mmCIF file with all atom_site columns, C-alpha atoms in Angstrom:
data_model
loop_
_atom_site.group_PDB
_atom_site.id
_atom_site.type_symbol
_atom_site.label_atom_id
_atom_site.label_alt_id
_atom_site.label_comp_id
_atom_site.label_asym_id
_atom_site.label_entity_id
_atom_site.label_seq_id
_atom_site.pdbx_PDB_ins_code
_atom_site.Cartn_x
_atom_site.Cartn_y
_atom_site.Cartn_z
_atom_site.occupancy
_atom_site.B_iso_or_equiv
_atom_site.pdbx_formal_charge
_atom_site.auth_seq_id
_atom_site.auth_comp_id
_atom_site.auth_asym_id
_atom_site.auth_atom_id
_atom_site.pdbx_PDB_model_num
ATOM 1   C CA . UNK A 1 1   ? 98.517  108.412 112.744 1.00 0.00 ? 1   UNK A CA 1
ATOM 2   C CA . UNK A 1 2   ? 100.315 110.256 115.170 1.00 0.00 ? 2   UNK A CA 1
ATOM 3   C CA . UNK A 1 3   ? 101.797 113.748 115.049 1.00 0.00 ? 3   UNK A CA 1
ATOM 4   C CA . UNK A 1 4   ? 105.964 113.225 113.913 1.00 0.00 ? 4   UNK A CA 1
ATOM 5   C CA . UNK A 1 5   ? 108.095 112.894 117.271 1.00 0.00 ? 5   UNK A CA 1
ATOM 6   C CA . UNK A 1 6   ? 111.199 113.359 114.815 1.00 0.00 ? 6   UNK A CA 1
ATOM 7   C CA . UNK A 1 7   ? 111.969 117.016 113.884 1.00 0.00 ? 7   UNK A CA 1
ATOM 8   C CA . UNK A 1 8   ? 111.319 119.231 110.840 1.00 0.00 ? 8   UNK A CA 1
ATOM 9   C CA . UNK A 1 9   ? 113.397 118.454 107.794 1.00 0.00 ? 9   UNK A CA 1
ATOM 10  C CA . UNK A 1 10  ? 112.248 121.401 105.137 1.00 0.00 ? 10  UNK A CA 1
ATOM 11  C CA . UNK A 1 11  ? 109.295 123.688 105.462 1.00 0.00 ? 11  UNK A CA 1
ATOM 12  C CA . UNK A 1 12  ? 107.330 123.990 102.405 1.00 0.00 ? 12  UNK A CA 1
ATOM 13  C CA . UNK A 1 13  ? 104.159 126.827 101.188 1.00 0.00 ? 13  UNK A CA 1
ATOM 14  C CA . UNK A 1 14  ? 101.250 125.521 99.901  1.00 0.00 ? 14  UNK A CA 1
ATOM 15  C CA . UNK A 1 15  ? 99.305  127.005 97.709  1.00 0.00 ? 15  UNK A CA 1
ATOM 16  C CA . UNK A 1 16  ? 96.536  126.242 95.263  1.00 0.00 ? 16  UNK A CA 1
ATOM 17  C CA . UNK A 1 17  ? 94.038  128.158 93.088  1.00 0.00 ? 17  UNK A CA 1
ATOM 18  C CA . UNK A 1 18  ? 91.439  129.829 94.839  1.00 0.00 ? 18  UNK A CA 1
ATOM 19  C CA . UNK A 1 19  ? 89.322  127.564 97.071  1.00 0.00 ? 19  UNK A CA 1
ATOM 20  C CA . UNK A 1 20  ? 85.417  127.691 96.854  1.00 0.00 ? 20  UNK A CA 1
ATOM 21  C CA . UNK A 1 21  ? 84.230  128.899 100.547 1.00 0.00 ? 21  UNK A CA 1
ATOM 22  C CA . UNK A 1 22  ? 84.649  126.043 103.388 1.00 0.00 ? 22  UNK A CA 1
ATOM 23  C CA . UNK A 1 23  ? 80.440  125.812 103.237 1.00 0.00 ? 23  UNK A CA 1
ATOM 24  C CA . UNK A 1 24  ? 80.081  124.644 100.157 1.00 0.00 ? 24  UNK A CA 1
ATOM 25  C CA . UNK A 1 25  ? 81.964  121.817 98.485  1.00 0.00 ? 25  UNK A CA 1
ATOM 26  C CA . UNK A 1 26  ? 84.504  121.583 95.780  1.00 0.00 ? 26  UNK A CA 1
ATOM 27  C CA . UNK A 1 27  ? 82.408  121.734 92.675  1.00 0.00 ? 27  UNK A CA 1
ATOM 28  C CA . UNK A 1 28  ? 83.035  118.143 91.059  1.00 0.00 ? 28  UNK A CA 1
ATOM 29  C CA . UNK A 1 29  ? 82.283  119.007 87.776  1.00 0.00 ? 29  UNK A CA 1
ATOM 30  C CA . UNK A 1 30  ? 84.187  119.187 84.081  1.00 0.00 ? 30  UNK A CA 1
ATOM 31  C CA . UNK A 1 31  ? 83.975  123.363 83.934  1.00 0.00 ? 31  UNK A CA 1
ATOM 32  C CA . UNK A 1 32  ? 85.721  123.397 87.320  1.00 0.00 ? 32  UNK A CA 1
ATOM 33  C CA . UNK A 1 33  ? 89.258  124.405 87.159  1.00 0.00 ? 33  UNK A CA 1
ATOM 34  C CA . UNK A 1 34  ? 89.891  122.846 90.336  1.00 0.00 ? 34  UNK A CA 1
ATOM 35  C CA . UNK A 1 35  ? 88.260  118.991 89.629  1.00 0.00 ? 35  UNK A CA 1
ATOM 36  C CA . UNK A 1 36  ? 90.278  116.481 87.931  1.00 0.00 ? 36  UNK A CA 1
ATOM 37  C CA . UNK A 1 37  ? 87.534  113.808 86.900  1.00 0.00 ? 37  UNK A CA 1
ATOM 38  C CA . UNK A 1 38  ? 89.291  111.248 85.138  1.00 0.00 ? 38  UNK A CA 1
ATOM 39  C CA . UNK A 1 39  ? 92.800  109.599 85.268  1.00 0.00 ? 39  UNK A CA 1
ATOM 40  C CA . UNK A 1 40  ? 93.671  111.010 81.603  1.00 0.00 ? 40  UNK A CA 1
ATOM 41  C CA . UNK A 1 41  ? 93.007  114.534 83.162  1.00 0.00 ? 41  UNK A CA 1
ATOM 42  C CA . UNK A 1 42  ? 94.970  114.171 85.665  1.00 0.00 ? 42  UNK A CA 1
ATOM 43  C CA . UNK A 1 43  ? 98.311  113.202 84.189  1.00 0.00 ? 43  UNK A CA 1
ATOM 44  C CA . UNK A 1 44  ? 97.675  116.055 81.484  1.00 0.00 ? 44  UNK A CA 1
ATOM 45  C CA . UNK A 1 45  ? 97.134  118.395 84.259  1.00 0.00 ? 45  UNK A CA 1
ATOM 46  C CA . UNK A 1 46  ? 99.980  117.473 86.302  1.00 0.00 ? 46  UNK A CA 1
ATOM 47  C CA . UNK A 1 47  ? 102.382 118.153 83.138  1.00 0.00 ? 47  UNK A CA 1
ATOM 48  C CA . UNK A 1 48  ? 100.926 122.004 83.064  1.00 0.00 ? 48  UNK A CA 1
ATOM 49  C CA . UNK A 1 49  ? 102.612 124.591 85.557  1.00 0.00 ? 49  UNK A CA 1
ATOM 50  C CA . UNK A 1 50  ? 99.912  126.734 86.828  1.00 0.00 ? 50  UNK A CA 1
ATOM 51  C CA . UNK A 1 51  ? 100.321 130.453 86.491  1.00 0.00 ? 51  UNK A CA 1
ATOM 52  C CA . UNK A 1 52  ? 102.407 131.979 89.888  1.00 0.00 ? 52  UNK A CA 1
ATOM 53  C CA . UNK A 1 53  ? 99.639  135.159 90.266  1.00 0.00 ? 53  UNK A CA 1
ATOM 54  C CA . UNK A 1 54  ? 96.901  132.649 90.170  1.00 0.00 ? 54  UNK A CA 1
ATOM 55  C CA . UNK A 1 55  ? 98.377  130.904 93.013  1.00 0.00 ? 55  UNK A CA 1
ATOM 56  C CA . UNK A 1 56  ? 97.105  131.603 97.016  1.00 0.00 ? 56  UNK A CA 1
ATOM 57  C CA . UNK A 1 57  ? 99.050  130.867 99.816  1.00 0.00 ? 57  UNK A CA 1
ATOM 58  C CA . UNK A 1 58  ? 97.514  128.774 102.301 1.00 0.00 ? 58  UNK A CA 1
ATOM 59  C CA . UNK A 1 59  ? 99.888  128.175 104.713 1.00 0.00 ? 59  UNK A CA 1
ATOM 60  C CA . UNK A 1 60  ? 103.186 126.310 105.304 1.00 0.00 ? 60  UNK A CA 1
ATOM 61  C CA . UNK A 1 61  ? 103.760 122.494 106.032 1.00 0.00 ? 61  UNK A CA 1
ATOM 62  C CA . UNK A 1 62  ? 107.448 120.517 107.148 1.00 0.00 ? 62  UNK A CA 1
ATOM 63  C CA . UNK A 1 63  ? 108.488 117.225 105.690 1.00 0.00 ? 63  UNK A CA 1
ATOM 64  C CA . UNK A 1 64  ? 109.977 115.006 108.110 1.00 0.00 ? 64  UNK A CA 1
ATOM 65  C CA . UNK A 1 65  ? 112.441 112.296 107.842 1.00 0.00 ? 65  UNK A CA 1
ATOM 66  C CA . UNK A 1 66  ? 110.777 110.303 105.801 1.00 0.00 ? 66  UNK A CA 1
ATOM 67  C CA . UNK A 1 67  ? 110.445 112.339 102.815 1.00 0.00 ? 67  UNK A CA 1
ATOM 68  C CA . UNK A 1 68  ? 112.263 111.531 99.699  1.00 0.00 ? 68  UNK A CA 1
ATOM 69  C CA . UNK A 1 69  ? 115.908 112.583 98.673  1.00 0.00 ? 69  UNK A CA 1
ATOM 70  C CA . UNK A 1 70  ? 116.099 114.894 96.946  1.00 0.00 ? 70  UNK A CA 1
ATOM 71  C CA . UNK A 1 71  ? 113.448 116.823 99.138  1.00 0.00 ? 71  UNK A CA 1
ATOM 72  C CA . UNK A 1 72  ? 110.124 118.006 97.694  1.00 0.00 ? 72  UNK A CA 1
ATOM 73  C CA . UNK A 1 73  ? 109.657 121.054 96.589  1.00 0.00 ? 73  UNK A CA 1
ATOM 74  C CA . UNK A 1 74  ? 110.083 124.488 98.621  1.00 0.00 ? 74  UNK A CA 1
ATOM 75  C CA . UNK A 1 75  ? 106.546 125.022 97.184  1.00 0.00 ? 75  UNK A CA 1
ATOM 76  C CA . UNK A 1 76  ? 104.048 122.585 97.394  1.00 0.00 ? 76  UNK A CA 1
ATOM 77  C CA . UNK A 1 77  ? 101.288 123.776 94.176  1.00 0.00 ? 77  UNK A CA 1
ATOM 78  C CA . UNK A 1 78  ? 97.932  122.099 94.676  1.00 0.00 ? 78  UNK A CA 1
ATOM 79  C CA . UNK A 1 79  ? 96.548  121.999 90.881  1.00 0.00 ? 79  UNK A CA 1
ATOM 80  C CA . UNK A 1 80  ? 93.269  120.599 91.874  1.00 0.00 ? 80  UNK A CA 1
ATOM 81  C CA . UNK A 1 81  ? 91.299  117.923 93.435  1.00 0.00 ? 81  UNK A CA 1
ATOM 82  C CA . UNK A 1 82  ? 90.734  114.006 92.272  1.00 0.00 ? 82  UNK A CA 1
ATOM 83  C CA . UNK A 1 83  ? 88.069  111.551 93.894  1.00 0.00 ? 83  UNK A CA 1
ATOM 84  C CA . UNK A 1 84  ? 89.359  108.939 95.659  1.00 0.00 ? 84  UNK A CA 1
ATOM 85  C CA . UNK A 1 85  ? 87.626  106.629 93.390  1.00 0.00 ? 85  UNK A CA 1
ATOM 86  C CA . UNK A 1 86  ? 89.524  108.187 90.476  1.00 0.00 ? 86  UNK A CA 1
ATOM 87  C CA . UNK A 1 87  ? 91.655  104.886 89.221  1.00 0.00 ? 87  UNK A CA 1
ATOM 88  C CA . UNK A 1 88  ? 94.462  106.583 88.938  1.00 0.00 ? 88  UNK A CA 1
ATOM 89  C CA . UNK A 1 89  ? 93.804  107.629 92.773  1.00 0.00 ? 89  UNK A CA 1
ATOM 90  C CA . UNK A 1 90  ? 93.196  103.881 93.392  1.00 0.00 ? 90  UNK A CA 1
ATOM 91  C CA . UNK A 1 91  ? 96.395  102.577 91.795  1.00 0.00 ? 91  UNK A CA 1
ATOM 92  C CA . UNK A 1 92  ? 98.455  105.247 93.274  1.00 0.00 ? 92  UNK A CA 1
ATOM 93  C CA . UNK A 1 93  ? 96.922  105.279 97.072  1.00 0.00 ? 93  UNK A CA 1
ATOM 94  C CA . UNK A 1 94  ? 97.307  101.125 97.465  1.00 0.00 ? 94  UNK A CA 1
ATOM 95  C CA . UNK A 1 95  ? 95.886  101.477 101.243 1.00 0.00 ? 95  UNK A CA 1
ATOM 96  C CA . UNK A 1 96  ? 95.547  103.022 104.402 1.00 0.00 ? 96  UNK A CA 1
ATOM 97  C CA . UNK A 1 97  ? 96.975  101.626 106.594 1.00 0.00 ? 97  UNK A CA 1
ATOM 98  C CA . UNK A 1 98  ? 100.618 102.385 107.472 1.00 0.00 ? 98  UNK A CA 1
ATOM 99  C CA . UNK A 1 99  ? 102.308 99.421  106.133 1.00 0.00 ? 99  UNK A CA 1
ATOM 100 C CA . UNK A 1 100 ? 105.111 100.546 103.825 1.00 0.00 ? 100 UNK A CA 1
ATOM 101 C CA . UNK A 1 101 ? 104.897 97.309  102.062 1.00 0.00 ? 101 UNK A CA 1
ATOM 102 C CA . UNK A 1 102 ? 101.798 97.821  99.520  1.00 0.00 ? 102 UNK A CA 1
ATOM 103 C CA . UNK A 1 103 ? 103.311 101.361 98.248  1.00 0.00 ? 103 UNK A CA 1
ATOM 104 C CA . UNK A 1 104 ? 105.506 99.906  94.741  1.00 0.00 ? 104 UNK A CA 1
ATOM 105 C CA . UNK A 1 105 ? 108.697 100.884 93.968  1.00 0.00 ? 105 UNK A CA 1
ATOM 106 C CA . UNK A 1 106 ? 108.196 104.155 91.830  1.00 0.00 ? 106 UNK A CA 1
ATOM 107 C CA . UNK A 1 107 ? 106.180 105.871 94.477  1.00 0.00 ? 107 UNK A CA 1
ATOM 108 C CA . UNK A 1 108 ? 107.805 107.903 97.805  1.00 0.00 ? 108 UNK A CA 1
ATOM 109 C CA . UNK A 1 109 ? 105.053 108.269 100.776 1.00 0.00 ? 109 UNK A CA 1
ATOM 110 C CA . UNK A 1 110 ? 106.260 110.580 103.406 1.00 0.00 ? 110 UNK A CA 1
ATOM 111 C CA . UNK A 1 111 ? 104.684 113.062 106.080 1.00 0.00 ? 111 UNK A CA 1
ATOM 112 C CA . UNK A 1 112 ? 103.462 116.718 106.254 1.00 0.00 ? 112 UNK A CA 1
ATOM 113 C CA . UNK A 1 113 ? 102.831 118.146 109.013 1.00 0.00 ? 113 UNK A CA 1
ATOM 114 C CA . UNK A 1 114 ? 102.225 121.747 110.696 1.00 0.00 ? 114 UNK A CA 1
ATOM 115 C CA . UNK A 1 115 ? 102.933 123.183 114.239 1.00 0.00 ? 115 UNK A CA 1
ATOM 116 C CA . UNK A 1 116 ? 100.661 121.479 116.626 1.00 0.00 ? 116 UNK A CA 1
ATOM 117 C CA . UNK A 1 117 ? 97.855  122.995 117.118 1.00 0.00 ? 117 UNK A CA 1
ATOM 118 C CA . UNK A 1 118 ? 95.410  120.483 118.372 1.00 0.00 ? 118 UNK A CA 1
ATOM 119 C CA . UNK A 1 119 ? 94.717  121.309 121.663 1.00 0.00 ? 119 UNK A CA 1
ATOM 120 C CA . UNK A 1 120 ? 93.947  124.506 123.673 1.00 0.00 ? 120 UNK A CA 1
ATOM 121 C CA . UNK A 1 121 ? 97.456  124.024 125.452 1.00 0.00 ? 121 UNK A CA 1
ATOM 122 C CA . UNK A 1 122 ? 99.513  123.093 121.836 1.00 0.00 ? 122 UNK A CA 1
ATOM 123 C CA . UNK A 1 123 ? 97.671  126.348 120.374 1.00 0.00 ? 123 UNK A CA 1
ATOM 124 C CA . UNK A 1 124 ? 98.621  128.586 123.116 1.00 0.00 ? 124 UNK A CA 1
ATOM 125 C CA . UNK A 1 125 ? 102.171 128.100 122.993 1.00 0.00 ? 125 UNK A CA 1
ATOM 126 C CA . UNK A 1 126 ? 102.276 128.840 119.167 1.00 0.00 ? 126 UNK A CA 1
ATOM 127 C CA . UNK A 1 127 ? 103.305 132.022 117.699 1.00 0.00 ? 127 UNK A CA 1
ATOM 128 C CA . UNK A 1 128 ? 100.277 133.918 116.125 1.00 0.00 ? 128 UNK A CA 1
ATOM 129 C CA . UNK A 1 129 ? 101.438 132.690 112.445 1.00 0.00 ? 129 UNK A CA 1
ATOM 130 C CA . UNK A 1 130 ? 101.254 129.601 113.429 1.00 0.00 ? 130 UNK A CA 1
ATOM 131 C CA . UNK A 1 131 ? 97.821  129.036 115.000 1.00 0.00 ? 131 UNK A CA 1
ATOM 132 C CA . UNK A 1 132 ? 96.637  130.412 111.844 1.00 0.00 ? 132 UNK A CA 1
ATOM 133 C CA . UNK A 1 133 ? 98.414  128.464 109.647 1.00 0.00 ? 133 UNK A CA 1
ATOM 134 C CA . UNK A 1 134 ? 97.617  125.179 111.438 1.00 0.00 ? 134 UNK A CA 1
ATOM 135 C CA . UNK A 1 135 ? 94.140  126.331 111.905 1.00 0.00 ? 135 UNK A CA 1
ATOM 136 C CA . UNK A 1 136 ? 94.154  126.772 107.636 1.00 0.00 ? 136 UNK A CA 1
ATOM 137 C CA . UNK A 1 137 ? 96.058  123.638 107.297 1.00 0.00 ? 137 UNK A CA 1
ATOM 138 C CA . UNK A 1 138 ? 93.541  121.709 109.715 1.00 0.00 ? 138 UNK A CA 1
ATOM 139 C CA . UNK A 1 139 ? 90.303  122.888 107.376 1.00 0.00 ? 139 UNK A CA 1
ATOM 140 C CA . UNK A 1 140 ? 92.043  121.712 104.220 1.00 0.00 ? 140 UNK A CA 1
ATOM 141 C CA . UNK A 1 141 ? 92.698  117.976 105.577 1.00 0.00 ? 141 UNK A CA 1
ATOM 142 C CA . UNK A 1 142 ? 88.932  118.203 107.726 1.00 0.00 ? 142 UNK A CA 1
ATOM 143 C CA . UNK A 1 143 ? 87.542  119.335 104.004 1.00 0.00 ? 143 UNK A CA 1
ATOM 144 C CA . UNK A 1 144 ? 89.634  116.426 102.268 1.00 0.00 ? 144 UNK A CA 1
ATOM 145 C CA . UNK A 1 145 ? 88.804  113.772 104.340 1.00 0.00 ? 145 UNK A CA 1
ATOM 146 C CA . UNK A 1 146 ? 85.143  114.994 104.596 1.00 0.00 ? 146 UNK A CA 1
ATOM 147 C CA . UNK A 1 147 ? 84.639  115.347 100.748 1.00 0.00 ? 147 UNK A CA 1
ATOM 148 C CA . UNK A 1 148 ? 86.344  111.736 99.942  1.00 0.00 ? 148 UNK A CA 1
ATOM 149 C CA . UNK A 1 149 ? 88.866  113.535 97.862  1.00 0.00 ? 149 UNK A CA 1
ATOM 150 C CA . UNK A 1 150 ? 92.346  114.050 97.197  1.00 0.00 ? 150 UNK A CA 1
ATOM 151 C CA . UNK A 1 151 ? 94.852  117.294 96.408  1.00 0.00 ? 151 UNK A CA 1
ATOM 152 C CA . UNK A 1 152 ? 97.110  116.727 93.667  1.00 0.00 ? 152 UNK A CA 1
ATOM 153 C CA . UNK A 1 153 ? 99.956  118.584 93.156  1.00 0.00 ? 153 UNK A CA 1
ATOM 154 C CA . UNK A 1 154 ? 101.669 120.175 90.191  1.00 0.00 ? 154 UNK A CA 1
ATOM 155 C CA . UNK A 1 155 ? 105.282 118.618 89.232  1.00 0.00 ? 155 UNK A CA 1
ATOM 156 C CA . UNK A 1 156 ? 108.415 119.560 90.500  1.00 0.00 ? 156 UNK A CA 1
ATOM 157 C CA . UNK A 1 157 ? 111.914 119.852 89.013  1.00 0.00 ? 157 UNK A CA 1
ATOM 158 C CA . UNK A 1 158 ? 112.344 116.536 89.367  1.00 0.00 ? 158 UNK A CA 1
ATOM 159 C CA . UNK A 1 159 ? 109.055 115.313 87.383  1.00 0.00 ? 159 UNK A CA 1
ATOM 160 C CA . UNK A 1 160 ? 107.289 114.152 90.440  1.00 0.00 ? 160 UNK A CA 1
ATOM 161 C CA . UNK A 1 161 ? 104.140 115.719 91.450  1.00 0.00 ? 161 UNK A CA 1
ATOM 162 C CA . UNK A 1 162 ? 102.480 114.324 94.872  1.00 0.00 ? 162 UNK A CA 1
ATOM 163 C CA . UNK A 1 163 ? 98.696  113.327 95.584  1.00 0.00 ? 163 UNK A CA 1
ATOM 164 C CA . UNK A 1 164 ? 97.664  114.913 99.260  1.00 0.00 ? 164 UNK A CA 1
ATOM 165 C CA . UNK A 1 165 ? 95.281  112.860 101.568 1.00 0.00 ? 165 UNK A CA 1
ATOM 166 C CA . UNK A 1 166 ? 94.041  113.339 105.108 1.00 0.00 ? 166 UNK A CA 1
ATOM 167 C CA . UNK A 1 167 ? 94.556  110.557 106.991 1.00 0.00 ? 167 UNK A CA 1
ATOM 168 C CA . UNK A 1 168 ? 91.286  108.508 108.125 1.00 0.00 ? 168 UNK A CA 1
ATOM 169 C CA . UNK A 1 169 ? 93.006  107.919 111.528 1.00 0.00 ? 169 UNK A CA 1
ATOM 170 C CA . UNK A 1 170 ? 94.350  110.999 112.509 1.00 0.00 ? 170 UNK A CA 1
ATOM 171 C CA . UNK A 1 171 ? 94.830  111.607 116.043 1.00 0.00 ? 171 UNK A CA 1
ATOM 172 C CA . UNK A 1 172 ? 95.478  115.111 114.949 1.00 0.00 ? 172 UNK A CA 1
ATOM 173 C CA . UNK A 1 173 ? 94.081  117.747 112.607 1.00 0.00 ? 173 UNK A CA 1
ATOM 174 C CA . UNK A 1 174 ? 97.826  118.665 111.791 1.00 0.00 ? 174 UNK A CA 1
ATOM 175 C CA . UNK A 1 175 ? 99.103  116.299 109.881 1.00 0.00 ? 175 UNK A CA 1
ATOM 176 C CA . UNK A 1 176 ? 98.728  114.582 106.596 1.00 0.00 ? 176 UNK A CA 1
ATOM 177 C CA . UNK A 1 177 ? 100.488 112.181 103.708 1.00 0.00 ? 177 UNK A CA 1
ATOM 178 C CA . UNK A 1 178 ? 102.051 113.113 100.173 1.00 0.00 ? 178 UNK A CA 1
ATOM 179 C CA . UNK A 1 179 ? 102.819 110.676 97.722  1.00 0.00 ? 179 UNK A CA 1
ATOM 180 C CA . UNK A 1 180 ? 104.929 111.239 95.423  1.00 0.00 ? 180 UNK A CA 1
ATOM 181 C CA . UNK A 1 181 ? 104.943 109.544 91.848  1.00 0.00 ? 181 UNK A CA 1
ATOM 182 C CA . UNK A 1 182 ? 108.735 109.355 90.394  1.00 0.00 ? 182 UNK A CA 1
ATOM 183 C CA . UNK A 1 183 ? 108.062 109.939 86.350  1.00 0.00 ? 183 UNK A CA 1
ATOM 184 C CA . UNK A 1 184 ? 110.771 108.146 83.935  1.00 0.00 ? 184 UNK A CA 1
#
């Protein structure tokens, strides 16, 4: 997928509980706080609101113009990690390609993005805070993608908390796709 050609809507922080280092790998076990093994975890973890000094920053990301109204959240909590093969994962994510057609009704896809910084030239006409942030927001996708995995989100005031995946066809390490599941 390309980088957005339409302009910034909202800028949103990320944050999430602290990371494991970018060597190793998300620990995919049940005495992880950060993996979400099965589908009955995940809604139950969704529904808790993590604790705001437990929370990191890792950077900031802007929803474009396809994002859902109202817009997401100013902060963007990642509660932990699912595998794709997680069914709830698979019912939720219907494909990969772009086609707008196999998301259903009660889900919102849209796209996140940070400052471009895939290139020597895009990365030397950004601001300091913003190399490093797409630099951070670059390993997070590359470590997504790489691990098979997914972010989920925690729930915002509108009940709807968002599953984060790289894309497989990125063109650039800068950008990426929430979903967004509309609870009743």
């Amino acid at each position: 997928m390309p980088y957005p050609q339409d302009d910034p809507r909202v800028k949103h922080d990320v944050k999430c509980l602290r990371l494991p280092p970018p060597s190793s790998t998300i620990p995919r076990d049940a005495d992880s706080s950060l993996w979400i093994g099965t589908s009955a975890a995940l809604f139950q973890k969704v529904q808790q609101s993590p604790q705001a000094g437990s929370l990191k920053t890792l950077g900031f990301v802007y929803s474009f113009s396809n994002a859902p109204d109202p817009a997401l959240s100013q902060a963007l909590c990642i509660i932990g990690f699912a595998d794709l093969s997680l069914a709830a994962v698979r019912k939720l994510l219907p494909g990969d390609d772009d086609d707008d057609d196999d998301v259903p009704d009660c889900l919102h896809k849209c796209t996140l993005a940070v400052r471009r910084g895939d290139s020597p030239s895009a990365m030397k006409r950004l601001e300091p805070r913003h190399v490093a942030n797409s630099k951070a927001f670059a390993q997070l996708m590359q470590r997504i993608r790489n691990e098979g995995i997914v972010a989920i989100t925690s729930v915002d005031k509108f009940q709807r908390f968002g599953i984060l995946k790289a894309h497989d066809n990125i063109q650039s390490s800068s950008s990426s796709e929430q979903k967004y599941k509309e609870e009743d």
